[in-house]
């Protein structure tokens, strides 16, 4: 189990490095998918199963899909992937930084040094992760209203920013 | 209308919040609500200014969220005033400095302010500063005094020096904002009520200045030079307001500066006090240059006397002007 978590943590760092090394958006979205996927696995390992399901559904299934469609609208003929030199430079820099910080923080002697992370919840009737959501609908009712108001505000902001099909500010190319 | 009310909502949430998430939400609502106001004019400079503003404010909000979550992780405390992790406190200071535009995190402020029209620039310089200062004023004993002093002194230096070569009025006001915020942040650790006093007076004076520039409909020194023919009374008021921003006695802009210097010397911080006083001279120079251009010299080819008067809606600035200039020192 510990080995499984270890592999997932490596996957997380590699996926995030793949995003941050500035490739073309399709490859960055692939990096995000792998990072979010193994991140969900890590969450499940710590006991937050509901949180990880929500992350998969909303983040990957909602937002990333919309992003992939919009990136497909702005397609370029020669996208930069991780094999191109400009991207590989970033990847190399991040790998160097990773090894330096890993040597400083994590490797003591010959083995790896684990830091303790607390478990999110125990096996109660109401576990920590979805108890929060239940509270949002019951005692935290005003927070729900606030959340709804902010979502409505964001809708109007985005509609205002993209108003006007081809003479607006953020145009459909 | 939903945007203006959301601006009010955001600042109110930050004021009343005692949980870090609520405070963060208020700041995010403010950022989100002002974005369409900034982009109302649709020309590329406004779009670029809006993009820069959004990116910097989003970075600052993320840093703030990271600091509060780290604090909650290590100490279990989500309350605003109990910040037990010193790394989180320092990170919060840096995040809020980026939010309000203190040096060395000020680089976005002149370009963003230049891309906006005067009314939106007014909202950005005055209202958007209230919410981060609410957080700073509640956190003041926990923040690192050396960091605050460094931010403050650097801000007065850069605010004074950077404004010297500007001819665009909005960039001048941006650098004046940086310098004034530097004064405010310096005294935060020792006497936070002086920070509040400086903030209130700065808001009044900047409100006055922006409204004056709006009435004259001018955004450059060239166009404000002919303002004495449009309305001589208002150009005299502009003179007094600009000198008040520069901090000359007996105008009310001198009061916070004097009290701050007094408090700094009481804490035996003589060198920072001297540096700040000297660097404010630089900003006084460009205020004086503005006064020269508007009131103290006649523009070549003056139009024959007064043209048509402005309509009523702008006259409420007069109340603020009286408080800006003629309030006596206590």
Tab-separated table of C-alpha atoms in Angstrom:
chain	number	residue	atom	x	y	z
A	1	UNK	CA	0.000	0.000	0.000
A	2	UNK	CA	2.813	2.304	0.883
A	3	UNK	CA	4.525	1.460	-2.363
A	4	UNK	CA	1.317	2.225	-4.225
A	5	UNK	CA	1.115	5.671	-2.603
A	6	UNK	CA	4.764	6.243	-3.377
A	7	UNK	CA	4.248	5.497	-7.063
A	8	UNK	CA	1.221	7.790	-7.132
A	9	UNK	CA	3.181	10.594	-5.567
A	10	UNK	CA	5.872	10.244	-8.200
A	11	UNK	CA	3.146	10.282	-10.837
A	12	UNK	CA	1.769	13.495	-9.368
A	13	UNK	CA	5.091	15.296	-9.489
A	14	UNK	CA	5.824	14.075	-13.015
A	15	UNK	CA	2.376	15.058	-14.249
A	16	UNK	CA	2.659	18.548	-12.762
A	17	UNK	CA	6.117	18.921	-14.269
A	18	UNK	CA	4.664	17.972	-17.595
A	19	UNK	CA	2.130	20.764	-17.264
A	20	UNK	CA	4.539	23.403	-16.034
A	21	UNK	CA	7.140	22.754	-18.736
A	22	UNK	CA	5.097	24.744	-21.216
A	23	UNK	CA	4.125	22.358	-23.970
A	24	UNK	CA	1.213	22.932	-26.295
A	25	UNK	CA	-2.202	22.850	-24.527
A	26	UNK	CA	-3.113	19.305	-25.567
A	27	UNK	CA	-0.068	17.844	-23.858
A	28	UNK	CA	-0.564	20.087	-20.872
A	29	UNK	CA	-4.122	18.810	-20.584
A	30	UNK	CA	-2.763	15.257	-20.701
A	31	UNK	CA	-0.403	16.141	-17.882
A	32	UNK	CA	-3.314	17.569	-15.926
A	33	UNK	CA	-5.346	14.423	-16.468
A	34	UNK	CA	-2.599	12.187	-15.112
A	35	UNK	CA	-1.865	14.535	-12.218
A	36	UNK	CA	-5.516	14.766	-11.234
A	37	UNK	CA	-5.949	11.028	-11.648
A	38	UNK	CA	-3.118	10.040	-9.354
A	39	UNK	CA	-4.049	12.878	-7.025
A	40	UNK	CA	-7.461	11.282	-6.675
A	41	UNK	CA	-5.765	7.996	-5.920
A	42	UNK	CA	-3.738	9.669	-3.190
A	43	UNK	CA	-6.898	11.185	-1.740
A	44	UNK	CA	-8.567	7.788	-1.645
A	45	UNK	CA	-5.544	6.355	0.119
A	46	UNK	CA	-5.929	8.948	2.845
A	47	UNK	CA	-9.590	8.267	3.344
A	48	UNK	CA	-11.272	10.971	1.312
A	49	UNK	CA	-13.203	8.881	-1.153
A	50	UNK	CA	-16.041	11.352	-1.675
A	51	UNK	CA	-13.622	14.170	-2.332
A	52	UNK	CA	-11.776	12.171	-4.919
A	53	UNK	CA	-14.975	11.241	-6.732
A	54	UNK	CA	-16.040	14.879	-6.803
A	55	UNK	CA	-12.616	15.850	-8.123
A	56	UNK	CA	-12.837	13.320	-10.932
A	57	UNK	CA	-16.372	14.267	-11.901
A	58	UNK	CA	-16.237	18.034	-11.746
A	59	UNK	CA	-12.622	18.813	-12.480
A	60	UNK	CA	-11.762	16.200	-15.062
A	61	UNK	CA	-15.220	15.500	-16.385
A	62	UNK	CA	-16.475	19.067	-16.460
A	63	UNK	CA	-13.794	21.685	-16.565
A	64	UNK	CA	-11.067	19.795	-18.350
A	65	UNK	CA	-13.431	18.622	-21.082
A	66	UNK	CA	-14.545	22.193	-21.729
A	67	UNK	CA	-10.917	23.275	-21.790
A	68	UNK	CA	-10.049	20.526	-24.253
A	69	UNK	CA	-12.814	21.646	-26.593
A	70	UNK	CA	-11.723	25.285	-26.452
A	71	UNK	CA	-8.105	24.273	-27.024
A	72	UNK	CA	-9.220	22.291	-30.034
A	73	UNK	CA	-10.789	25.466	-31.418
A	74	UNK	CA	-7.409	27.180	-31.359
A	75	UNK	CA	-5.541	24.342	-33.049
A	76	UNK	CA	-2.030	24.872	-34.341
A	77	UNK	CA	-0.358	22.787	-37.058
A	78	UNK	CA	2.898	22.029	-35.210
A	79	UNK	CA	2.208	21.730	-31.513
A	80	UNK	CA	5.189	21.654	-29.150
A	81	UNK	CA	5.276	18.430	-27.268
A	82	UNK	CA	7.703	17.118	-24.698
A	83	UNK	CA	10.151	16.063	-27.387
A	84	UNK	CA	10.880	19.573	-28.582
A	85	UNK	CA	13.921	21.331	-27.292
A	86	UNK	CA	12.215	24.346	-25.736
A	87	UNK	CA	9.987	22.137	-23.628
A	88	UNK	CA	12.776	19.716	-22.769
A	89	UNK	CA	14.789	22.600	-21.349
A	90	UNK	CA	12.072	23.289	-18.810
A	91	UNK	CA	11.714	19.599	-18.020
A	92	UNK	CA	15.452	19.359	-17.414
A	93	UNK	CA	15.403	22.366	-15.118
A	94	UNK	CA	12.529	20.944	-13.108
A	95	UNK	CA	14.238	17.560	-12.807
A	96	UNK	CA	17.364	19.241	-11.477
A	97	UNK	CA	15.294	21.209	-9.001
A	98	UNK	CA	13.473	18.061	-8.000
A	99	UNK	CA	16.658	16.153	-7.263
A	100	UNK	CA	18.210	19.053	-5.366
A	101	UNK	CA	15.186	19.595	-3.158
A	102	UNK	CA	14.670	15.881	-2.769
A	103	UNK	CA	18.211	15.449	-1.567
A	104	UNK	CA	17.717	18.255	0.877
A	105	UNK	CA	14.343	17.332	2.265
A	106	UNK	CA	13.698	13.703	1.775
A	107	UNK	CA	16.770	11.507	1.490
A	108	UNK	CA	18.504	10.873	4.766
A	109	UNK	CA	21.354	8.437	4.469
A	110	UNK	CA	20.375	5.616	2.164
A	111	UNK	CA	16.643	5.484	2.478
A	112	UNK	CA	13.757	7.806	1.900
A	113	UNK	CA	12.421	9.807	4.771
A	114	UNK	CA	8.664	9.864	5.124
A	115	UNK	CA	6.902	12.731	6.828
A	116	UNK	CA	3.740	11.980	8.698
A	117	UNK	CA	0.498	13.165	7.167
A	118	UNK	CA	-2.669	12.925	9.162
A	119	UNK	CA	-5.527	10.797	7.959
A	120	UNK	CA	-8.564	12.773	7.044
A	121	UNK	CA	-11.229	10.765	8.810
A	122	UNK	CA	-11.796	7.619	10.777
A	123	UNK	CA	-14.449	5.023	10.082
A	124	UNK	CA	-17.342	6.870	11.645
A	125	UNK	CA	-20.901	7.069	10.538
A	126	UNK	CA	-20.262	10.493	9.105
A	127	UNK	CA	-16.782	10.786	7.652
A	128	UNK	CA	-14.900	14.010	7.330
A	129	UNK	CA	-15.172	14.653	3.649
A	130	UNK	CA	-18.861	14.480	2.962
A	131	UNK	CA	-19.765	15.792	6.398
A	132	UNK	CA	-18.514	19.141	5.164
A	133	UNK	CA	-20.839	19.120	2.190
A	134	UNK	CA	-23.769	18.139	4.384
A	135	UNK	CA	-22.988	21.030	6.671
A	136	UNK	CA	-22.990	23.363	3.699
A	137	UNK	CA	-26.631	22.549	3.050
A	138	UNK	CA	-27.806	22.631	6.660
A	139	UNK	CA	-26.032	24.920	9.108
A	140	UNK	CA	-23.998	26.757	6.531
A	141	UNK	CA	-27.012	27.805	4.511
A	142	UNK	CA	-25.812	31.367	4.045
A	143	UNK	CA	-22.561	30.064	2.578
A	144	UNK	CA	-24.595	28.196	0.017
A	145	UNK	CA	-26.433	31.403	-0.873
A	146	UNK	CA	-23.096	33.170	-1.152
A	147	UNK	CA	-21.717	30.437	-3.355
A	148	UNK	CA	-24.734	30.670	-5.621
A	149	UNK	CA	-24.421	34.447	-5.824
A	150	UNK	CA	-20.753	34.243	-6.757
A	151	UNK	CA	-21.491	31.679	-9.453
A	152	UNK	CA	-24.153	33.968	-10.893
A	153	UNK	CA	-21.679	36.828	-10.771
A	154	UNK	CA	-19.082	34.750	-12.592
A	155	UNK	CA	-21.624	33.930	-15.258
A	156	UNK	CA	-22.341	37.588	-15.848
A	157	UNK	CA	-18.645	38.433	-15.831
A	158	UNK	CA	-17.864	35.846	-18.476
A	159	UNK	CA	-20.868	36.822	-20.579
A	160	UNK	CA	-19.822	40.456	-20.435
A	161	UNK	CA	-16.235	39.642	-21.328
A	162	UNK	CA	-17.143	37.613	-24.383
A	163	UNK	CA	-20.035	39.714	-25.624
A	164	UNK	CA	-20.058	40.424	-29.325
A	165	UNK	CA	-19.233	37.547	-31.606
A	166	UNK	CA	-16.522	38.939	-33.784
A	167	UNK	CA	-16.196	42.557	-32.739
A	168	UNK	CA	-15.961	41.924	-29.021
A	169	UNK	CA	-12.870	41.928	-26.881
A	170	UNK	CA	-12.270	38.197	-26.521
A	171	UNK	CA	-13.201	37.035	-29.942
A	172	UNK	CA	-14.084	33.689	-31.437
A	173	UNK	CA	-11.133	33.196	-33.706
B	1	UNK	CA	-25.667	46.854	-10.966
B	2	UNK	CA	-24.918	43.307	-9.955
B	3	UNK	CA	-21.255	44.188	-10.331
B	4	UNK	CA	-21.335	47.216	-8.068
B	5	UNK	CA	-23.323	45.358	-5.434
B	6	UNK	CA	-20.877	42.474	-5.641
B	7	UNK	CA	-18.048	44.914	-5.062
B	8	UNK	CA	-19.793	46.061	-1.923
B	9	UNK	CA	-20.524	42.474	-0.931
B	10	UNK	CA	-16.911	41.427	-1.334
B	11	UNK	CA	-15.492	44.175	0.820
B	12	UNK	CA	-18.202	43.647	3.433
B	13	UNK	CA	-17.393	39.932	3.598
B	14	UNK	CA	-13.723	40.652	4.125
B	15	UNK	CA	-14.547	43.147	6.842
B	16	UNK	CA	-16.833	40.880	8.819
B	17	UNK	CA	-14.981	37.635	8.234
B	18	UNK	CA	-13.200	35.805	10.992
B	19	UNK	CA	-12.607	32.582	9.086
B	20	UNK	CA	-9.870	32.687	6.496
B	21	UNK	CA	-12.054	31.172	3.786
B	22	UNK	CA	-14.648	33.902	4.130
B	23	UNK	CA	-11.997	36.598	3.967
B	24	UNK	CA	-10.481	35.010	0.886
B	25	UNK	CA	-13.900	34.761	-0.728
B	26	UNK	CA	-14.469	38.468	-0.200
B	27	UNK	CA	-11.217	39.315	-1.939
B	28	UNK	CA	-12.011	37.015	-4.857
B	29	UNK	CA	-15.501	38.512	-5.254
B	30	UNK	CA	-13.929	41.956	-5.426
B	31	UNK	CA	-11.469	40.877	-8.109
B	32	UNK	CA	-14.138	39.125	-10.133
B	33	UNK	CA	-16.652	41.958	-9.932
B	34	UNK	CA	-14.276	44.640	-11.120
B	35	UNK	CA	-13.073	42.758	-14.205
B	36	UNK	CA	-16.028	43.625	-16.472
B	37	UNK	CA	-15.961	47.209	-15.219
B	38	UNK	CA	-12.373	47.459	-16.350
B	39	UNK	CA	-13.033	46.045	-19.765
B	40	UNK	CA	-16.032	48.251	-20.495
B	41	UNK	CA	-14.165	50.368	-23.009
B	42	UNK	CA	-13.162	47.446	-25.221
B	43	UNK	CA	-9.920	48.841	-26.601
B	44	UNK	CA	-6.768	46.662	-26.509
B	45	UNK	CA	-5.059	48.632	-23.763
B	46	UNK	CA	-8.033	48.123	-21.457
B	47	UNK	CA	-8.072	44.413	-22.280
B	48	UNK	CA	-4.375	44.128	-21.535
B	49	UNK	CA	-4.777	46.028	-18.279
B	50	UNK	CA	-7.644	43.772	-17.260
B	51	UNK	CA	-5.644	40.638	-18.040
B	52	UNK	CA	-2.658	41.861	-16.051
B	53	UNK	CA	-4.861	42.826	-13.137
B	54	UNK	CA	-6.628	39.490	-13.121
B	55	UNK	CA	-3.420	37.471	-13.217
B	56	UNK	CA	-1.686	39.427	-10.452
B	57	UNK	CA	-4.724	39.470	-8.185
B	58	UNK	CA	-5.349	35.768	-8.753
B	59	UNK	CA	-1.728	35.021	-7.834
B	60	UNK	CA	-2.053	37.101	-4.692
B	61	UNK	CA	-5.302	35.367	-3.728
B	62	UNK	CA	-3.721	31.967	-4.277
B	63	UNK	CA	-0.765	32.902	-2.098
B	64	UNK	CA	-3.168	34.079	0.593
B	65	UNK	CA	-5.144	30.846	0.407
B	66	UNK	CA	-1.942	28.827	0.556
B	67	UNK	CA	-0.769	30.750	3.617
B	68	UNK	CA	-4.070	30.264	5.434
B	69	UNK	CA	-4.282	26.568	4.556
B	70	UNK	CA	-0.705	26.011	5.732
B	71	UNK	CA	-1.588	27.780	8.944
B	72	UNK	CA	-4.658	25.581	9.357
B	73	UNK	CA	-2.593	22.470	8.637
B	74	UNK	CA	0.139	23.179	11.150
B	75	UNK	CA	-1.883	24.766	13.900
B	76	UNK	CA	-5.451	23.698	13.247
B	77	UNK	CA	-6.670	27.259	13.546
B	78	UNK	CA	-8.866	28.854	10.909
B	79	UNK	CA	-9.521	32.033	12.815
B	80	UNK	CA	-8.229	35.199	11.263
B	81	UNK	CA	-6.498	36.680	14.252
B	82	UNK	CA	-4.730	33.548	15.435
B	83	UNK	CA	-1.939	33.099	12.974
B	84	UNK	CA	0.412	30.834	14.807
B	85	UNK	CA	2.657	29.800	11.926
B	86	UNK	CA	5.273	32.494	11.188
B	87	UNK	CA	5.819	31.321	7.609
B	88	UNK	CA	2.142	31.790	6.943
B	89	UNK	CA	2.273	35.269	8.420
B	90	UNK	CA	5.132	36.301	6.143
B	91	UNK	CA	3.456	34.745	3.115
B	92	UNK	CA	0.241	36.615	3.974
B	93	UNK	CA	2.148	39.893	4.098
B	94	UNK	CA	3.669	39.265	0.674
B	95	UNK	CA	0.321	38.220	-0.784
B	96	UNK	CA	-1.430	41.341	0.523
B	97	UNK	CA	1.450	43.527	-0.674
B	98	UNK	CA	0.921	42.126	-4.169
B	99	UNK	CA	-2.801	42.789	-3.830
B	100	UNK	CA	-2.439	46.472	-3.006
B	101	UNK	CA	0.630	47.214	-5.070
B	102	UNK	CA	3.500	47.756	-2.672
B	103	UNK	CA	7.038	47.750	-3.973
B	104	UNK	CA	8.713	45.455	-4.976
B	105	UNK	CA	5.424	43.961	-6.141
B	106	UNK	CA	4.147	47.159	-7.713
B	107	UNK	CA	4.982	46.610	-11.337
B	108	UNK	CA	1.430	45.951	-12.448
B	109	UNK	CA	-0.070	49.123	-10.973
B	110	UNK	CA	0.973	51.900	-13.404
B	111	UNK	CA	0.136	49.929	-16.536
B	112	UNK	CA	-3.167	48.672	-15.190
B	113	UNK	CA	-4.230	52.120	-14.028
B	114	UNK	CA	-3.214	53.607	-17.388
B	115	UNK	CA	-5.463	51.248	-19.282
B	116	UNK	CA	-8.620	52.209	-17.399
B	117	UNK	CA	-10.891	55.174	-17.600
B	118	UNK	CA	-10.824	57.547	-14.667
B	119	UNK	CA	-13.905	56.238	-12.855
B	120	UNK	CA	-12.765	52.613	-12.854
B	121	UNK	CA	-9.295	53.730	-11.885
B	122	UNK	CA	-10.876	55.539	-8.955
B	123	UNK	CA	-12.644	52.375	-7.809
B	124	UNK	CA	-9.428	50.421	-8.174
B	125	UNK	CA	-7.315	52.863	-6.186
B	126	UNK	CA	-9.701	53.468	-3.351
B	127	UNK	CA	-12.263	50.755	-2.836
B	128	UNK	CA	-10.016	47.831	-3.671
B	129	UNK	CA	-7.521	48.913	-1.059
B	130	UNK	CA	-10.030	48.716	1.762
B	131	UNK	CA	-10.376	44.950	1.929
B	132	UNK	CA	-6.663	43.995	2.115
B	133	UNK	CA	-6.093	46.705	4.687
B	134	UNK	CA	-8.900	45.273	6.777
B	135	UNK	CA	-6.935	42.033	6.937
B	136	UNK	CA	-3.638	43.785	7.627
B	137	UNK	CA	-5.124	45.872	10.407
B	138	UNK	CA	-6.433	42.771	12.116
B	139	UNK	CA	-3.171	40.904	11.763
B	140	UNK	CA	-0.760	43.622	12.736
B	141	UNK	CA	0.922	42.161	15.848
B	142	UNK	CA	1.733	38.923	14.067
B	143	UNK	CA	3.489	40.297	11.013
B	144	UNK	CA	7.225	40.630	10.701
B	145	UNK	CA	8.165	44.289	11.419
B	146	UNK	CA	11.360	44.126	9.386
B	147	UNK	CA	9.477	42.982	6.331
B	148	UNK	CA	6.871	45.699	6.770
B	149	UNK	CA	9.524	48.378	7.153
B	150	UNK	CA	11.376	47.151	4.076
B	151	UNK	CA	8.215	47.107	1.985
B	152	UNK	CA	7.297	50.568	3.184
B	153	UNK	CA	10.638	52.244	2.617
B	154	UNK	CA	11.061	50.600	-0.784
B	155	UNK	CA	7.584	51.744	-1.738
B	156	UNK	CA	8.253	55.362	-0.850
B	157	UNK	CA	11.512	55.267	-2.798
B	158	UNK	CA	9.998	53.681	-5.884
B	159	UNK	CA	6.817	55.718	-5.656
B	160	UNK	CA	8.816	58.925	-5.560
B	161	UNK	CA	11.402	58.032	-8.141
B	162	UNK	CA	9.132	56.279	-10.580
B	163	UNK	CA	6.679	59.119	-10.850
B	164	UNK	CA	9.271	61.662	-11.886
B	165	UNK	CA	9.266	61.096	-15.629
B	166	UNK	CA	5.545	60.626	-16.120
B	167	UNK	CA	3.260	62.830	-18.152
B	168	UNK	CA	0.164	60.672	-17.986
B	169	UNK	CA	-1.942	61.596	-15.008
B	170	UNK	CA	-3.088	58.067	-14.264
B	171	UNK	CA	0.477	56.805	-14.001
B	172	UNK	CA	1.319	59.725	-11.724
B	173	UNK	CA	-1.580	58.735	-9.521
B	174	UNK	CA	-0.377	55.116	-9.575
B	175	UNK	CA	3.060	56.095	-8.296
B	176	UNK	CA	1.519	58.389	-5.717
B	177	UNK	CA	-0.566	55.448	-4.584
B	178	UNK	CA	2.558	53.302	-4.220
B	179	UNK	CA	4.310	55.966	-2.153
B	180	UNK	CA	1.316	56.561	0.117
B	181	UNK	CA	0.797	52.863	0.672
B	182	UNK	CA	4.450	52.701	1.664
B	183	UNK	CA	3.827	55.266	4.380
B	184	UNK	CA	0.818	53.330	5.570
B	185	UNK	CA	2.526	49.992	5.792
B	186	UNK	CA	5.569	51.299	7.649
B	187	UNK	CA	3.711	52.274	10.766
B	188	UNK	CA	1.439	49.224	10.752
B	189	UNK	CA	3.335	47.305	13.363
B	190	UNK	CA	3.773	50.190	15.794
B	191	UNK	CA	0.596	52.242	15.579
B	192	UNK	CA	-2.061	50.703	13.327
B	193	UNK	CA	-4.519	53.502	14.001
B	194	UNK	CA	-2.147	55.778	12.091
B	195	UNK	CA	-2.338	53.344	9.183
B	196	UNK	CA	-6.099	53.680	9.290
B	197	UNK	CA	-5.876	57.473	9.463
B	198	UNK	CA	-3.507	57.578	6.520
B	199	UNK	CA	-5.727	55.216	4.540
B	200	UNK	CA	-8.862	57.296	5.122
B	201	UNK	CA	-7.160	60.571	4.275
B	202	UNK	CA	-5.501	59.024	1.227
B	203	UNK	CA	-8.861	57.762	-0.010
B	204	UNK	CA	-10.417	61.197	0.417
B	205	UNK	CA	-7.574	62.958	-1.380
B	206	UNK	CA	-7.370	60.442	-4.218
B	207	UNK	CA	-11.143	60.534	-4.638
B	208	UNK	CA	-10.888	64.285	-4.966
B	209	UNK	CA	-8.054	64.114	-7.474
B	210	UNK	CA	-9.715	61.531	-9.677
B	211	UNK	CA	-12.973	63.464	-9.683
B	212	UNK	CA	-11.147	66.651	-10.585
B	213	UNK	CA	-9.439	64.957	-13.503
B	214	UNK	CA	-12.783	63.530	-14.551
B	215	UNK	CA	-14.423	66.935	-14.550
B	216	UNK	CA	-11.613	68.397	-16.582
B	217	UNK	CA	-11.807	65.294	-18.796
B	218	UNK	CA	-8.043	65.191	-19.001
B	219	UNK	CA	-5.602	62.361	-18.720
B	220	UNK	CA	-2.342	64.088	-19.595
B	221	UNK	CA	-0.469	67.067	-18.251
B	222	UNK	CA	-0.995	68.787	-21.617
B	223	UNK	CA	-4.740	68.693	-21.360
B	224	UNK	CA	-4.902	69.679	-17.726
B	225	UNK	CA	-2.755	72.714	-18.446
B	226	UNK	CA	-5.694	74.450	-20.042
B	227	UNK	CA	-7.974	73.736	-17.122
B	228	UNK	CA	-7.782	77.192	-15.611
B	229	UNK	CA	-9.747	78.529	-18.556
B	230	UNK	CA	-12.436	75.909	-18.121
B	231	UNK	CA	-13.053	76.441	-14.459
B	232	UNK	CA	-10.693	78.612	-12.447
B	233	UNK	CA	-12.240	77.674	-9.130
B	234	UNK	CA	-11.657	73.996	-9.730
B	235	UNK	CA	-8.084	74.523	-10.777
B	236	UNK	CA	-7.365	76.325	-7.529
B	237	UNK	CA	-8.974	73.436	-5.700
B	238	UNK	CA	-6.762	71.109	-7.740
B	239	UNK	CA	-3.745	73.063	-6.577
B	240	UNK	CA	-4.656	72.673	-2.935
B	241	UNK	CA	-5.532	69.002	-3.291
B	242	UNK	CA	-2.285	68.150	-5.034
B	243	UNK	CA	-0.292	69.954	-2.379
B	244	UNK	CA	-2.269	68.072	0.241
B	245	UNK	CA	-1.342	64.779	-1.436
B	246	UNK	CA	2.240	65.904	-1.308
B	247	UNK	CA	1.990	66.372	2.403
B	248	UNK	CA	2.431	70.070	2.939
B	249	UNK	CA	1.267	71.737	6.134
B	250	UNK	CA	-1.278	73.217	6.909
B	251	UNK	CA	-3.265	70.953	4.599
B	252	UNK	CA	-4.663	67.742	5.942
B	253	UNK	CA	-2.274	65.547	3.997
B	254	UNK	CA	0.454	66.592	6.362
B	255	UNK	CA	-1.220	65.156	9.406
B	256	UNK	CA	-0.612	61.440	8.793
B	257	UNK	CA	2.949	62.047	7.676
B	258	UNK	CA	3.756	64.064	10.752
B	259	UNK	CA	2.210	61.565	13.135
B	260	UNK	CA	3.926	58.648	11.389
B	261	UNK	CA	7.317	60.340	11.595
B	262	UNK	CA	6.702	61.104	15.234
B	263	UNK	CA	5.795	57.507	15.973
B	264	UNK	CA	8.838	56.233	14.081
B	265	UNK	CA	11.155	58.452	16.083
B	266	UNK	CA	9.530	57.293	19.285
B	267	UNK	CA	10.499	53.747	18.284
B	268	UNK	CA	14.070	54.955	17.589
B	269	UNK	CA	13.830	54.262	13.887
B	270	UNK	CA	15.617	57.411	12.835
B	271	UNK	CA	17.148	56.222	9.593
B	272	UNK	CA	13.920	54.858	8.097
B	273	UNK	CA	12.147	58.052	9.091
B	274	UNK	CA	14.774	60.207	7.393
B	275	UNK	CA	14.792	58.073	4.258
B	276	UNK	CA	11.031	58.244	3.965
B	277	UNK	CA	10.920	61.973	4.527
B	278	UNK	CA	13.581	62.547	1.875
B	279	UNK	CA	11.939	60.264	-0.664
B	280	UNK	CA	8.605	62.000	-0.201
B	281	UNK	CA	10.330	65.085	-1.511
B	282	UNK	CA	10.625	63.352	-4.854
B	283	UNK	CA	6.902	62.747	-5.029
B	284	UNK	CA	6.322	66.316	-3.905
B	285	UNK	CA	8.266	67.378	-6.966
B	286	UNK	CA	5.885	65.783	-9.400
B	287	UNK	CA	2.864	67.051	-7.498
B	288	UNK	CA	4.337	70.524	-7.731
B	289	UNK	CA	4.903	70.058	-11.444
B	290	UNK	CA	1.231	69.237	-11.811
B	291	UNK	CA	0.366	72.349	-9.808
B	292	UNK	CA	2.616	74.380	-12.078
B	293	UNK	CA	0.875	73.098	-15.151
B	294	UNK	CA	-2.635	73.551	-13.870
B	295	UNK	CA	-2.760	76.648	-11.766
B	296	UNK	CA	0.457	78.472	-11.338
B	297	UNK	CA	1.284	79.143	-14.972
B	298	UNK	CA	-0.821	80.252	-17.902
B	299	UNK	CA	-1.052	77.992	-20.889
B	300	UNK	CA	-0.070	79.566	-24.210
B	301	UNK	CA	-3.092	80.460	-26.369
B	302	UNK	CA	-5.624	80.713	-23.604
B	303	UNK	CA	-9.214	80.525	-24.737
B	304	UNK	CA	-11.250	83.553	-23.905
B	305	UNK	CA	-12.461	83.076	-20.345
B	306	UNK	CA	-14.893	80.550	-19.082
B	307	UNK	CA	-16.681	78.127	-21.352
B	308	UNK	CA	-19.826	76.232	-20.465
B	309	UNK	CA	-20.242	75.057	-16.889
B	310	UNK	CA	-20.395	71.453	-15.877
B	311	UNK	CA	-23.750	70.032	-14.868
B	312	UNK	CA	-24.803	69.241	-11.328
B	313	UNK	CA	-23.773	65.577	-10.820
B	314	UNK	CA	-20.177	66.396	-10.153
B	315	UNK	CA	-20.750	68.942	-7.454
B	316	UNK	CA	-20.722	66.477	-4.599
B	317	UNK	CA	-16.986	66.512	-4.844
B	318	UNK	CA	-16.954	69.908	-3.184
B	319	UNK	CA	-17.802	68.441	0.189
B	320	UNK	CA	-14.848	66.144	-0.015
B	321	UNK	CA	-12.625	68.908	-1.203
B	322	UNK	CA	-13.249	70.985	1.838
B	323	UNK	CA	-12.412	68.082	4.058
B	324	UNK	CA	-9.376	67.320	1.951
B	325	UNK	CA	-7.728	70.643	2.178
B	326	UNK	CA	-9.005	72.843	4.888
B	327	UNK	CA	-9.225	70.493	7.853
B	328	UNK	CA	-7.066	71.782	10.673
B	329	UNK	CA	-4.271	69.831	12.294
B	330	UNK	CA	-5.014	68.411	15.691
